Amino acid sequence: MSNDIIRIKSAKLLAGDTTTQASIINVLDNNRLIVEAAQKTQAHAPLINACLKLYETAQQKGLGEFDMISVIKSFETIQ
């Protein structure tokens, strides 16, 4: 894992540390901007659309103020 963000977030996830470095709300805002830009340029961007839905689900679950790693909780009710 050569990416600093992956190392930092992996350690936070394993420790159960959801203190905010980049909140779900912040990441969701950025996702929306990227989706909007992709739509304006007619770029095919299925991964960012999937991310947008995932972060929207996390915010709907009340996780908006928590760190972006809390998005994993969006999967807890998926069976």
mmCIF file of C-alpha atoms in Angstrom:
data_model
loop_
_atom_site.group_PDB
_atom_site.id
_atom_site.type_symbol
_atom_site.label_atom_id
_atom_site.label_comp_id
_atom_site.label_asym_id
_atom_site.label_seq_id
_atom_site.Cartn_x
_atom_site.Cartn_y
_atom_site.Cartn_z
ATOM 1 C CA MET A 1 0.000 0.000 0.000
ATOM 2 C CA SER A 2 2.041 2.904 -1.263
ATOM 3 C CA ASN A 3 -0.732 5.488 -0.991
ATOM 4 C CA ASP A 4 -0.612 7.605 2.190
ATOM 5 C CA ILE A 5 -4.393 8.000 2.287
ATOM 6 C CA ILE A 6 -4.898 4.244 2.092
ATOM 7 C CA ARG A 7 -2.389 3.674 4.916
ATOM 8 C CA ILE A 8 -3.973 6.323 7.126
ATOM 9 C CA LYS A 9 -7.571 5.322 6.459
ATOM 10 C CA SER A 10 -6.799 1.596 6.811
ATOM 11 C CA ALA A 11 -5.320 2.203 10.249
ATOM 12 C CA LYS A 12 -8.338 4.318 11.255
ATOM 13 C CA LEU A 13 -10.739 1.673 9.995
ATOM 14 C CA LEU A 14 -8.995 -1.152 11.841
ATOM 15 C CA ALA A 15 -8.941 0.917 15.032
ATOM 16 C CA GLY A 16 -12.616 1.852 14.687
ATOM 17 C CA ASP A 17 -11.552 5.506 14.684
ATOM 18 C CA THR A 18 -14.228 7.597 12.984
ATOM 19 C CA THR A 19 -12.899 10.982 14.098
ATOM 20 C CA THR A 20 -13.280 13.299 11.164
ATOM 21 C CA GLN A 21 -10.481 14.128 8.780
ATOM 22 C CA ALA A 22 -12.737 14.279 5.713
ATOM 23 C CA SER A 23 -16.428 14.005 6.524
ATOM 24 C CA ILE A 24 -19.029 12.055 4.591
ATOM 25 C CA ILE A 25 -20.689 15.422 3.852
ATOM 26 C CA ASN A 26 -17.465 16.825 2.387
ATOM 27 C CA VAL A 27 -16.816 13.758 0.259
ATOM 28 C CA LEU A 28 -20.442 13.742 -0.879
ATOM 29 C CA ASP A 29 -20.183 17.390 -1.953
ATOM 30 C CA ASN A 30 -17.049 16.596 -3.950
ATOM 31 C CA ASN A 31 -18.730 13.551 -5.503
ATOM 32 C CA ARG A 32 -21.654 15.706 -6.605
ATOM 33 C CA LEU A 33 -19.319 18.216 -8.245
ATOM 34 C CA ILE A 34 -17.526 15.439 -10.124
ATOM 35 C CA VAL A 35 -20.794 13.849 -11.264
ATOM 36 C CA GLU A 36 -22.042 17.251 -12.429
ATOM 37 C CA ALA A 37 -18.828 17.884 -14.382
ATOM 38 C CA ALA A 38 -18.992 14.413 -15.940
ATOM 39 C CA GLN A 39 -22.584 15.009 -17.022
ATOM 40 C CA LYS A 40 -21.743 18.399 -18.525
ATOM 41 C CA THR A 41 -18.960 16.875 -20.597
ATOM 42 C CA GLN A 42 -20.941 13.703 -21.331
ATOM 43 C CA ALA A 43 -18.167 11.625 -19.775
ATOM 44 C CA HIS A 44 -19.000 8.032 -18.890
ATOM 45 C CA ALA A 45 -18.238 7.771 -15.153
ATOM 46 C CA PRO A 46 -20.026 4.769 -13.627
ATOM 47 C CA LEU A 47 -17.673 4.444 -10.662
ATOM 48 C CA ILE A 48 -18.239 7.985 -9.409
ATOM 49 C CA ASN A 49 -22.004 7.488 -9.794
ATOM 50 C CA ALA A 50 -21.759 4.368 -7.622
ATOM 51 C CA CYS A 51 -19.695 6.290 -5.063
ATOM 52 C CA LEU A 52 -22.270 9.065 -5.029
ATOM 53 C CA LYS A 53 -25.054 6.609 -4.189
ATOM 54 C CA LEU A 54 -22.941 4.995 -1.490
ATOM 55 C CA TYR A 55 -22.116 8.299 0.211
ATOM 56 C CA GLU A 56 -25.744 9.442 -0.096
ATOM 57 C CA THR A 57 -26.763 6.259 1.722
ATOM 58 C CA ALA A 58 -24.210 6.943 4.443
ATOM 59 C CA GLN A 59 -25.509 10.480 4.918
ATOM 60 C CA GLN A 60 -29.114 9.229 5.043
ATOM 61 C CA LYS A 61 -28.021 6.876 7.836
ATOM 62 C CA GLY A 62 -26.910 9.899 9.858
ATOM 63 C CA LEU A 63 -23.189 9.449 9.253
ATOM 64 C CA GLY A 64 -22.598 12.798 7.547
ATOM 65 C CA GLU A 65 -20.376 14.303 10.240
ATOM 66 C CA PHE A 66 -18.184 11.204 10.601
ATOM 67 C CA ASP A 67 -15.001 10.455 8.690
ATOM 68 C CA MET A 68 -15.364 9.119 5.163
ATOM 69 C CA ILE A 69 -14.343 5.636 6.334
ATOM 70 C CA SER A 70 -17.734 5.431 8.030
ATOM 71 C CA VAL A 71 -19.177 4.808 4.561
ATOM 72 C CA ILE A 72 -18.485 1.130 5.287
ATOM 73 C CA LYS A 73 -21.525 1.204 7.571
ATOM 74 C CA SER A 74 -23.661 1.612 4.444
ATOM 75 C CA PHE A 75 -23.021 -2.055 3.754
ATOM 76 C CA GLU A 76 -24.180 -3.300 7.161
ATOM 77 C CA THR A 77 -27.824 -3.666 6.149
ATOM 78 C CA ILE A 78 -27.153 -5.028 2.656
ATOM 79 C CA GLN A 79 -27.857 -8.760 2.557
#
